[in-house]
Coordinates of C-alpha atoms (C1' of nucleotides) in Angstrom, one line a residue:
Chain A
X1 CA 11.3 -2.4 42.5
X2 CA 14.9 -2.4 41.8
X3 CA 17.1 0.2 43.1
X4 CA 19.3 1.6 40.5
X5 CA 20.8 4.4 42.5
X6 CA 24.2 5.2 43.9
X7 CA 23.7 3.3 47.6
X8 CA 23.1 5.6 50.3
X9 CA 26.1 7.3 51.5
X10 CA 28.0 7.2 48.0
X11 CA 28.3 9.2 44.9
X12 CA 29.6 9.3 41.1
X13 CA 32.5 11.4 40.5
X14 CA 32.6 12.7 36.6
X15 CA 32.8 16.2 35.2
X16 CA 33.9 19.0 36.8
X17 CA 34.9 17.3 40.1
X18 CA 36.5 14.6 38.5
X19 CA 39.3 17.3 37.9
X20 CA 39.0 18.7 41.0
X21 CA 40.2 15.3 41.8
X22 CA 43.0 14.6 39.5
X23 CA 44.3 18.5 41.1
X24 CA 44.2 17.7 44.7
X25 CA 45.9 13.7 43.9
X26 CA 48.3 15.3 41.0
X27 CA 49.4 17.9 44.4
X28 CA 49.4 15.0 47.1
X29 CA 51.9 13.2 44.5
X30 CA 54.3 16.3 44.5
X31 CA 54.3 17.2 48.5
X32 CA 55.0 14.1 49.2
X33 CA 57.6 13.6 46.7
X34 CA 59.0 16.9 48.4
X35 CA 59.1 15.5 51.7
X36 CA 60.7 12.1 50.9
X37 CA 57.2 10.1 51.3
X38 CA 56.4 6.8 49.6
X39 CA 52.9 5.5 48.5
X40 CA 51.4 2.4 50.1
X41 CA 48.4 0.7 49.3
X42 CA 46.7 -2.2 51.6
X43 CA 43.9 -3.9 50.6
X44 CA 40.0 -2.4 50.8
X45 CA 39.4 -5.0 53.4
X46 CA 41.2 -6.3 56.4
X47 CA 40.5 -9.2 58.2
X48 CA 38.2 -7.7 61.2
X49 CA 40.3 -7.9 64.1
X50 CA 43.2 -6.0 62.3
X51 CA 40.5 -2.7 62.8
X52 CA 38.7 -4.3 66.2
X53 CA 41.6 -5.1 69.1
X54 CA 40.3 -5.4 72.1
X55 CA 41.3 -2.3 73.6
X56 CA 39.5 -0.2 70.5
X57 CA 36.4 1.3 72.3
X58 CA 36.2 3.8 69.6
X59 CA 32.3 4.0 67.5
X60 CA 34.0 3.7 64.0
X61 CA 35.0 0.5 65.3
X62 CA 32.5 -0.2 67.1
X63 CA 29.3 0.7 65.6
X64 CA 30.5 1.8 62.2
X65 CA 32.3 -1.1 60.3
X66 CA 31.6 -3.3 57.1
X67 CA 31.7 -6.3 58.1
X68 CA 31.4 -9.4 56.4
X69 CA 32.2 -13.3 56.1
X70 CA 34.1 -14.8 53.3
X71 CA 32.3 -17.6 52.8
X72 CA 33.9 -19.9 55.5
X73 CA 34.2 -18.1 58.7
X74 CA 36.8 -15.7 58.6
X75 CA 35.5 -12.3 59.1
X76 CA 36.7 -9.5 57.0
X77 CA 35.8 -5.7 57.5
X78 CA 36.1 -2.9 54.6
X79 CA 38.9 -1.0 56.3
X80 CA 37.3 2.2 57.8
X81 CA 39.9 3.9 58.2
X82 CA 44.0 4.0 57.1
X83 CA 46.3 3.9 59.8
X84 CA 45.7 -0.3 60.9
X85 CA 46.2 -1.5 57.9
X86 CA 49.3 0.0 57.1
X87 CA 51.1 -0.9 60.4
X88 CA 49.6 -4.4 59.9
X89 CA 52.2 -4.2 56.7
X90 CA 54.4 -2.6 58.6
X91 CA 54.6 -5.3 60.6
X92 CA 53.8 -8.6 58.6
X93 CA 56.9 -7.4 56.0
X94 CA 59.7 -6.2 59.1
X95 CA 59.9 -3.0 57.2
X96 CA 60.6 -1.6 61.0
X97 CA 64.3 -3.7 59.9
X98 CA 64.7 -0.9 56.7
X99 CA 68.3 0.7 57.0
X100 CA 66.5 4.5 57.1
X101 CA 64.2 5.1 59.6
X102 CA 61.5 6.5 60.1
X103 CA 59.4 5.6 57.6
X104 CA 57.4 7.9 56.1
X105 CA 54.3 6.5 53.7
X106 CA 51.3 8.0 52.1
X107 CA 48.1 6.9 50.8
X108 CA 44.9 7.8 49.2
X109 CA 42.5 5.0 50.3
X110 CA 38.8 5.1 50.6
X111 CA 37.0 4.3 53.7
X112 CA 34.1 3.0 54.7
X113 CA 31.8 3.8 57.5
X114 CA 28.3 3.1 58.3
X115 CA 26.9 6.2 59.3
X116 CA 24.1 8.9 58.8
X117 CA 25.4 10.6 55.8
X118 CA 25.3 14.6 56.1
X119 CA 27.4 17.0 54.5
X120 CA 31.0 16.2 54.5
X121 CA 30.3 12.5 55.6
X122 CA 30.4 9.6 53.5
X123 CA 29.7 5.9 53.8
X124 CA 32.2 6.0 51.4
X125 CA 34.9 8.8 51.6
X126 CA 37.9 9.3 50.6
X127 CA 41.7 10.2 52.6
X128 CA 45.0 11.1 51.8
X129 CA 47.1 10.3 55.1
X130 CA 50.3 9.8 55.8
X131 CA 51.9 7.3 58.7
X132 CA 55.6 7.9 60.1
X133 CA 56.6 4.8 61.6
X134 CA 59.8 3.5 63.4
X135 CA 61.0 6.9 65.6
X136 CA 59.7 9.3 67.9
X137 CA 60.7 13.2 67.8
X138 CA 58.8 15.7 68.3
X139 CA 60.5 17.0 64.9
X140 CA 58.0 14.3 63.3
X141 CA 55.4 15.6 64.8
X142 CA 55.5 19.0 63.6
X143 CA 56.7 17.4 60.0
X144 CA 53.8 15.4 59.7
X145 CA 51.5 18.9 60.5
X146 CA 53.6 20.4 59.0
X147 CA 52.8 19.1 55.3
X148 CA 49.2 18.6 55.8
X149 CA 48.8 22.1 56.3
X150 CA 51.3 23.0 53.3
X151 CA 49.1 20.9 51.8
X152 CA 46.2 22.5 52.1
X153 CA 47.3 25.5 52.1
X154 CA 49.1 25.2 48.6
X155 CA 45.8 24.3 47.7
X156 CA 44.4 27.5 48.5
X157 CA 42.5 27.1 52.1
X158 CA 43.2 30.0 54.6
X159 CA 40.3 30.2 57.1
X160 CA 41.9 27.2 59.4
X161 CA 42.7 26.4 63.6
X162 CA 45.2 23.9 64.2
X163 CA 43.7 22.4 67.5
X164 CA 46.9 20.7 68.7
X165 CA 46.9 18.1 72.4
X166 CA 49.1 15.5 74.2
X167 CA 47.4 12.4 75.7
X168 CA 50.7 11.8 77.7
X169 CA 52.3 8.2 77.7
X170 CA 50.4 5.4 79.1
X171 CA 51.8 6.1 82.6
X172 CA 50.5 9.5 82.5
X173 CA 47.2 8.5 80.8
X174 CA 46.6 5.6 83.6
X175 CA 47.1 8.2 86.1
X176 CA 44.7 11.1 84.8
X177 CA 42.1 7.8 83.9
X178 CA 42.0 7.0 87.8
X179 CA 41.7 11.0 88.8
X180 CA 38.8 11.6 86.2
X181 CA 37.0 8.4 87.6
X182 CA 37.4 9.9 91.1
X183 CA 36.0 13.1 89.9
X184 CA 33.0 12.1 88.2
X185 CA 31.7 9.1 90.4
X186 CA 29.9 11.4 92.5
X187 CA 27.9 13.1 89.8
X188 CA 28.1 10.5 86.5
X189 CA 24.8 9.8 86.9
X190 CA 23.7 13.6 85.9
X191 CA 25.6 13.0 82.8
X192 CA 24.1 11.9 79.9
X193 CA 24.3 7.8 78.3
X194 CA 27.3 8.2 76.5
X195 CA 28.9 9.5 79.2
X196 CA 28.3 7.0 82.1
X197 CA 29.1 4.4 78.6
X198 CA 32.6 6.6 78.5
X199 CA 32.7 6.6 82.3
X200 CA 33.7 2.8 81.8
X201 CA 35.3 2.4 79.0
X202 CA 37.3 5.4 78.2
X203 CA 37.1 8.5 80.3
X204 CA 39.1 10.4 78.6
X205 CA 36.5 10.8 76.0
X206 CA 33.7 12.3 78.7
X207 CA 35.1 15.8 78.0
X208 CA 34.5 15.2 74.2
X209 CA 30.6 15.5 74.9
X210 CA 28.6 18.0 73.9
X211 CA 25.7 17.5 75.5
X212 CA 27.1 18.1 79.4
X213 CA 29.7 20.5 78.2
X214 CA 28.3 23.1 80.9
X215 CA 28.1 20.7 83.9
X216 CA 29.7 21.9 87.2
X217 CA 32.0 18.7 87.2
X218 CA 32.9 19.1 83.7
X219 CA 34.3 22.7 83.8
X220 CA 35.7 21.5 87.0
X221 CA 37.7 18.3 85.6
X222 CA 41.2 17.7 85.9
X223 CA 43.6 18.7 83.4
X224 CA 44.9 16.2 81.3
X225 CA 47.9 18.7 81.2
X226 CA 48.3 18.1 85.4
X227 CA 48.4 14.5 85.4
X228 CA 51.5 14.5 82.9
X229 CA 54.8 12.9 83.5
X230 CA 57.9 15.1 83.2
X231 CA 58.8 13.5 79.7
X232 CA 55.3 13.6 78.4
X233 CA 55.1 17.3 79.2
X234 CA 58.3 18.0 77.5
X235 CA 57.5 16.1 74.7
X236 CA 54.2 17.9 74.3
X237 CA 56.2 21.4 75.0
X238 CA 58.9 20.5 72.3
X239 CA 56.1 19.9 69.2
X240 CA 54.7 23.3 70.5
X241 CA 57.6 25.2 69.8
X242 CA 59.2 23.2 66.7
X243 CA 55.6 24.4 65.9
X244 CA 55.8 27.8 66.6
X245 CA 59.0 28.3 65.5
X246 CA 58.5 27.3 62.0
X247 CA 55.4 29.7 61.9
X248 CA 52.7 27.1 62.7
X249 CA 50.4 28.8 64.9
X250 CA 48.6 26.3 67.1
X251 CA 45.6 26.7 69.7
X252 CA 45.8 24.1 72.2
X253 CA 42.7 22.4 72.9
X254 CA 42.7 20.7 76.1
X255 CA 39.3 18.9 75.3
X256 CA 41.0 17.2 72.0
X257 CA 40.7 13.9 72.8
X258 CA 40.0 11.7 69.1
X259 CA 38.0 9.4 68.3
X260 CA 40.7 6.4 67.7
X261 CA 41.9 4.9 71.1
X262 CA 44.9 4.3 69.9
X263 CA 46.1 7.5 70.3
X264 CA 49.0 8.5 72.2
X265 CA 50.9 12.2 73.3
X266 CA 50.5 14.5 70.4
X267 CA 46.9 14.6 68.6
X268 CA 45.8 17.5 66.1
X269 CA 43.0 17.9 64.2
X270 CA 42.6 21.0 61.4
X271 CA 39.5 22.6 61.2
X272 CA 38.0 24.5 58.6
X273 CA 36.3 27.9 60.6
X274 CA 34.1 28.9 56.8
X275 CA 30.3 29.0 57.3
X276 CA 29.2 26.0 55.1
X277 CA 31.0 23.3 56.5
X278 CA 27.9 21.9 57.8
X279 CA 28.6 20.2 60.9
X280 CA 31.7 18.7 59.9
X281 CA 34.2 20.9 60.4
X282 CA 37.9 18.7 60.5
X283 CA 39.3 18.6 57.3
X284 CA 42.1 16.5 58.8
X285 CA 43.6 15.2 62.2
X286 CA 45.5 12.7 63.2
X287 CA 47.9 11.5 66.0
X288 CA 50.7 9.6 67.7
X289 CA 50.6 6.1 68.6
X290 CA 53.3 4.5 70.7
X291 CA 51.4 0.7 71.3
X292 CA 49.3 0.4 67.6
X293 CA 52.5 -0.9 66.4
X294 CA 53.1 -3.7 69.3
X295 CA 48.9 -4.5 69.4
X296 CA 49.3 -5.6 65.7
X297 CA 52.5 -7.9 66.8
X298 CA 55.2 -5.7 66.2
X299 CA 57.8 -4.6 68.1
X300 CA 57.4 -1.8 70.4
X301 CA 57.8 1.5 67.4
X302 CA 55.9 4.7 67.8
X303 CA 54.0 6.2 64.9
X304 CA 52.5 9.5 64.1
X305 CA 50.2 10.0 60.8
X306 CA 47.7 11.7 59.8
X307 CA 44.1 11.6 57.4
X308 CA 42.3 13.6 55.5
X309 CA 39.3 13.4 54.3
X310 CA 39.1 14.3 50.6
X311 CA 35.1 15.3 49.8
X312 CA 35.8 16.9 53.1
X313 CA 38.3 19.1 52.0
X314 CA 36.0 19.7 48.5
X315 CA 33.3 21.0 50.6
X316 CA 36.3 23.5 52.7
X317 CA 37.3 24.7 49.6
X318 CA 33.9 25.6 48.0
X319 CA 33.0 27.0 51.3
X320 CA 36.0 29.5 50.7
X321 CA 35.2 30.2 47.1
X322 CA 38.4 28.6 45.4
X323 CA 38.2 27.3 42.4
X324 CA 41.0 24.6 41.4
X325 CA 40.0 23.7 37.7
X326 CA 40.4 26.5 35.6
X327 CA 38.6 25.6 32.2
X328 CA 41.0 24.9 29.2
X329 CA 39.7 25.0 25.7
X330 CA 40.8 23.9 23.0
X331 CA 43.7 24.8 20.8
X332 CA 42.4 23.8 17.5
X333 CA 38.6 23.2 15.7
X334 CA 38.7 22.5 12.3
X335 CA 35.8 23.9 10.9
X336 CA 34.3 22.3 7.5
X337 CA 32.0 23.3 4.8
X338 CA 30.8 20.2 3.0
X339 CA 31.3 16.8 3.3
X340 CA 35.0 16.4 1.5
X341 CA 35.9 19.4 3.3
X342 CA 34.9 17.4 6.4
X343 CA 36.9 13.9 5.7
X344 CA 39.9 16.3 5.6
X345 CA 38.9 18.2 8.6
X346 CA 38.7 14.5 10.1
X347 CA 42.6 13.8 8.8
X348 CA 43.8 16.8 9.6
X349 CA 42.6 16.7 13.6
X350 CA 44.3 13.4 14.1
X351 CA 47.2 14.8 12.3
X352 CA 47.3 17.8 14.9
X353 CA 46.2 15.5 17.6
X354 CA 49.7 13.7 16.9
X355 CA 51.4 16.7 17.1
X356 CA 49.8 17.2 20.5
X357 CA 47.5 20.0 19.9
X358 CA 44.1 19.5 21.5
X359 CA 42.0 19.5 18.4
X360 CA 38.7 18.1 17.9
X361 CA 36.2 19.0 15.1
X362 CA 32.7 18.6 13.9
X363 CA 31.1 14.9 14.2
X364 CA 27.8 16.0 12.8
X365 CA 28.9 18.1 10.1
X366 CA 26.6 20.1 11.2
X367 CA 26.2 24.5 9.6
X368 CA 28.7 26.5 9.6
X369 CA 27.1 28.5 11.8
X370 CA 26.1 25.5 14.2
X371 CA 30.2 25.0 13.9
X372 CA 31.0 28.0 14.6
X373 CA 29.2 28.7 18.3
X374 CA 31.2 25.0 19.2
X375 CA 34.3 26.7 18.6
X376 CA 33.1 29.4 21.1
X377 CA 31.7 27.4 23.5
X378 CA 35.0 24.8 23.5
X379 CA 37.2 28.1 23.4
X380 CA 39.4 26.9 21.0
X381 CA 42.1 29.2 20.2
X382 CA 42.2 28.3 16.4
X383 CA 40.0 27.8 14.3
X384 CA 41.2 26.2 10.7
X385 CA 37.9 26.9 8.3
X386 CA 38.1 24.0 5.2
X387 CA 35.6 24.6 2.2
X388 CA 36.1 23.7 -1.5
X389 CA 38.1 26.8 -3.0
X390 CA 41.0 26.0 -0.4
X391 CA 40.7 21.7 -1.0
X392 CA 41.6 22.8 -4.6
X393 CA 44.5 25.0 -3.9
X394 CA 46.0 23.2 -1.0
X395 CA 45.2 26.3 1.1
X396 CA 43.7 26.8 4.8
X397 CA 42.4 29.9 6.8
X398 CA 43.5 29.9 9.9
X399 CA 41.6 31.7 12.2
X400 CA 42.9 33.2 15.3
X401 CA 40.4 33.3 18.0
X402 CA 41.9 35.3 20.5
X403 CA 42.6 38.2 18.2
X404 CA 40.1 37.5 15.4
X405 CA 42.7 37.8 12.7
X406 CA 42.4 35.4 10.1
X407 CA 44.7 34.7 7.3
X408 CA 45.6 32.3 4.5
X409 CA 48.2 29.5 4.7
X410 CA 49.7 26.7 2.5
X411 CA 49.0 23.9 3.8
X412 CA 52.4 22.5 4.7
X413 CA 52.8 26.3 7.1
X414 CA 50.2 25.1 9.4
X415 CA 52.9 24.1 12.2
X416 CA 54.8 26.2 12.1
X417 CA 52.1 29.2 12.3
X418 CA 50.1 27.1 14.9
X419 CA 53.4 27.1 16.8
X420 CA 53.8 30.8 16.3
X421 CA 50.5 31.5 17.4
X422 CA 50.2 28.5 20.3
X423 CA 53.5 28.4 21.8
X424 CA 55.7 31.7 20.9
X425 CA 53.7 34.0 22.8
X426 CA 54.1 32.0 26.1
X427 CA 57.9 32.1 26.3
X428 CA 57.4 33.4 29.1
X429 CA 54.7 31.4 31.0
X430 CA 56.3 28.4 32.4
X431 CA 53.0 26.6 33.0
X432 CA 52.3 25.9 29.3
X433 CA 50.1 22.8 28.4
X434 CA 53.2 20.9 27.7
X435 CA 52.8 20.2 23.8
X436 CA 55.6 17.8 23.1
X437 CA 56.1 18.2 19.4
X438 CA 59.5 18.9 19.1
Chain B
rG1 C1' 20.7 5.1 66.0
rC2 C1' 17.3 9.9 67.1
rG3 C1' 14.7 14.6 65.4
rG4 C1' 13.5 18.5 61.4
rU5 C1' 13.2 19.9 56.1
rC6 C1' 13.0 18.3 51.2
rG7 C1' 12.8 15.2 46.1
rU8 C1' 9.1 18.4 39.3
rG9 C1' 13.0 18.1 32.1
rG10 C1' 20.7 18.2 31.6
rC11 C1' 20.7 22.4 35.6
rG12 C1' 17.8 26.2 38.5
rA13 C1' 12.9 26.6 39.6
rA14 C1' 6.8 27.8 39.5
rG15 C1' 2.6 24.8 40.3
rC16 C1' -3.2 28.4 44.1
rU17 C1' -7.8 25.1 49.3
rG18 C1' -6.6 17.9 44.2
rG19 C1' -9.6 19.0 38.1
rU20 C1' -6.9 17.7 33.7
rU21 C1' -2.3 22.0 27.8
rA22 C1' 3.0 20.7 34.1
rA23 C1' 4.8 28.1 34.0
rC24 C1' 9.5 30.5 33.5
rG25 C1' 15.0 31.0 33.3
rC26 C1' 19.8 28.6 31.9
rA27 C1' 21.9 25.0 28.8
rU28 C1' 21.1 22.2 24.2
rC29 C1' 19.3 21.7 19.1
rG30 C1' 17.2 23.9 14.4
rG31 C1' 16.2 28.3 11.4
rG32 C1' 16.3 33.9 10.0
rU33 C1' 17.7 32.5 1.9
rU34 C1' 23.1 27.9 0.6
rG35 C1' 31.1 30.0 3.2
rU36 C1' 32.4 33.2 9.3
rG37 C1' 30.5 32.5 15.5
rG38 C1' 30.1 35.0 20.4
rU39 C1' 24.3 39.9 20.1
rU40 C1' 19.2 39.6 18.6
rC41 C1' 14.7 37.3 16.7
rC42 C1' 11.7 32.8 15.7
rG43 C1' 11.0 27.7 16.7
rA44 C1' 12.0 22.7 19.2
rC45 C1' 12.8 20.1 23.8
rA46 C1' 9.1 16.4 30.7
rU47 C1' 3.0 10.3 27.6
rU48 C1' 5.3 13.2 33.2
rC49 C1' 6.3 15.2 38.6
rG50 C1' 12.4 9.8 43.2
rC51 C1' 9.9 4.8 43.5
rG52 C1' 5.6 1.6 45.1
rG53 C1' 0.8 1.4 46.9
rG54 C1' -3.8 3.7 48.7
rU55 C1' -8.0 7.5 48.9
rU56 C1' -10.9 9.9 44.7
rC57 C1' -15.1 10.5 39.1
rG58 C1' -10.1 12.8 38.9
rA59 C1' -3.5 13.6 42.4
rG60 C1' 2.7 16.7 41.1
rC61 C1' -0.5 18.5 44.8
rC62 C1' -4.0 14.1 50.3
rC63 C1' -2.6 9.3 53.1
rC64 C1' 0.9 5.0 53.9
rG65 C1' 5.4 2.8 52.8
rU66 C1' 10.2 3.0 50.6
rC67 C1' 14.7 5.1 48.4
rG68 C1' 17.7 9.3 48.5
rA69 C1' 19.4 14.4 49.7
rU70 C1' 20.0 18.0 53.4
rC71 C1' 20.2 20.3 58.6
rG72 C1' 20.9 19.3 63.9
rC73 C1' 22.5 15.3 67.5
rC74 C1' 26.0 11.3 67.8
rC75 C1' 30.6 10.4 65.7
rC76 C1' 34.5 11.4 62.5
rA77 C1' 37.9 12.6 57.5

RNA sequence: GCGGUCGUGGCGAAGCUGGUUAACGCAUCGGGUUGUGGUUCCGACAUUCGCGGGUUCGAGCCCCGUCGAUCGCCCCA
């Protein structure tokens, strides 16, 4: 039996949400504008080993991808996330040899992950991130916070923790590696799979479980914080207070590790605390990388950026109530009687239409009545009634929905009364629907 | 990848221990004497219960499989 659903993991986007859509990209156009950020977009698929370098232990890369072979025997992956693919431009055009660095790029990409879908998690999904590339200051860091949250925040969310950590440099992370090992060799084996799998591979990441969060050894483990350098530390205490002195209040979360192993001193991640976030609570997080830029053949450039996941953020905002589409109707229905009265009432909607009023009228020429509840339910503003008595005498009633009076125009007034009554009373209102008849 | 719940018209949602007309609400459409709606009244609207197979004289209700959603784990946006 054929399957004619969406695939598992995937969904249509139409309607109502489809605004919601066209709000949150329209806003991501505008911040970023603000904050001098460029778009880039990189192809949907990479080849693989742009996503998989050696030193990636991470399970979006490892478990997660689309992969697949183009016919000969390259192997190409559906990126799964936004950050490699973007350095991998980085790289492969010099932009590091730009006159103005940093560089500072957005994107809205989707991304594709093999995974049990749940709420807020997509095989497909959707992210607006942002990569600075090319400097390191602890001033980007908090700038690249910093406008996700304004972000967000413009957007209406209030009920968030900024979870904010340092990883150190590699000196510092090589050092707290080989004092976590030491810690947990005695007692690993009370720890669950994924932990003696992250024993190996990435220690860092044992204090990221959930299941042995209340294991002697784990409340016990080494700081992170303790096995920092000097210049780690203060690179870490410098974010904090850029932070905090701009009014960015920030709980530091000394389990914060990341998925990505690529990560390097600062990493954030921006939960959502509203009940109905299901189990997926980030709505976006991100870090620094010093090496990502050097493991895709570059020269040695530290990065920061961030991603967000779009449905993600959908689900924060419902889960606080907000609604960002507020329903526009129409400004004009033409309303006809018979069926000459309704070839006008076609003519004179694209007339109106040209003159950038949002007009539609009555495909069915269906009862007057039957006309009448479409002008309720598409809340037009105007209604223009046509019928036989005012064909003959070049007349129209005008209608005014809002406050029901209803009067009788020559024809060639229409404009200039549907400018009275569409665009004179909101002198005032700056956020008008933007008619360009001029 | 593991465990739980669920899948009935555009939407929400009944459906008793399997029995034959698949409630109800919203929305939509038509009408209440031919040119004024949002109220109200009347009427219409699922050859069909995610899909496939099985058990049975008979299944939306039972069994198996499959697809999907959802919750928790894992992971992440």
């Amino acid at each position: 039996m054929a399957n004619y659903q969406v695939p598992r993991g995937t969904q249509d986007v139409y309607g109502e949400d489809i605004k919601k859509w066209h709000k949150i990209e329209q806003l991501i156009r505008e911040i970023t504008t603000v904050y001098g950020y460029d778009e880039i977009r990189t192809p949907e698929f990479e080849h693989t080993e742009v996503f998989a370098r050696d030193n990636d232990s991470s399970d979006v890369v490892n478990k997660e991808m689309y992969t697949f072979s183009d016919r000969g025997d390259r192997s190409l992956t559906l990126k799964p996330e936004g950050t490699a693919g973007i350095i991998r431009a980085f790289v492969e055009h010099k932009l590091y040899a730009l006159p103005d660095m940093p560089l500072k790029y957005y994107y809205i990409s989707p991304a594709f992950r093999y995974e049990r879908p749940q709420k807020g998690r997509m095989r497909i999904h959707h992210q607006f991130g942002v990569e600075v590339m090319g400097e390191k200051s602890p001033y980007i860091d908090a700038e690249v916070i910093g406008l996700g949250l304004t972000f967000v925040r413009t957007l209406g969310l209030s009920n968030l923790k900024v979870l904010i950590n340092t990883l150190g440099d590699a000196e510092s992370r090589a050092n707290y590696r080989e004092k976590m090992k030491a810690h947990f060799k005695p007692h690993i084996h009370e720890f669950c799979g994924d932990c003696q799998r992250r024993y190996e591979q990435n220690p860092l990441r044992i204090l990221d479980c959930k299941v042995d969060q209340d294991k002697q050894a784990m409340v016990d483990a080494p700081k992170l914080y303790d096995s920092l350098n000097q210049e780690s530390k203060d690179y870490f205490d410098s974010v904090i207070k850029i932070l905090k002195d701009s009014g960015v209040e920030v709980e530091i979360s000394d389990r914060l590790v990341r998925g990505f192993d690529y990560y390097t001193h600062t990493v954030f991640e921006i939960v959502s605390e509203s009940e109905g976030m299901g189990s997926q609570s980030t709505i976006f997080g991100g870090g620094r990388y010093d090496n990502l830029v050097k493991d895709l053949g570059g020269p040695e450039l530290s990065g920061i950026g961030f991603g967000m996941g779009i449905e993600r953020l959908l689900v924060g905002l419902e889960a606080e109530g907000i609604n960002l589409v507020e329903e526009d109707g129409l400004d004009v229905y033409c309303v006809s009687l018979d069926e000459m009265a309704h070839d006008y009432a076609y003519h004179l909607t694209q007339v109106l239409r040209l003159n950038g009023y949002k007009t539609d009228y009555d495909i069915y020429q269906r009862s007057f009545k039957a006309q009448f509840k479409t002008v309720d339910r598409k809340k037009a503003k105007v209604a223009i009634l046509l019928g036989q008595d005012e064909l003959k005498n070049n007349q129209l009633i005008l209608k005014n929905q809002v406050t029901s009076e209803q009067i009788t125009i020559k024809e060639d007034e229409l404009m200039h009364q549907l400018d009275h009554w569409l665009n004179e009373d909101h002198v005032c209102d700056h956020d008008h629907g933007g008619h360009s008849h001029e």
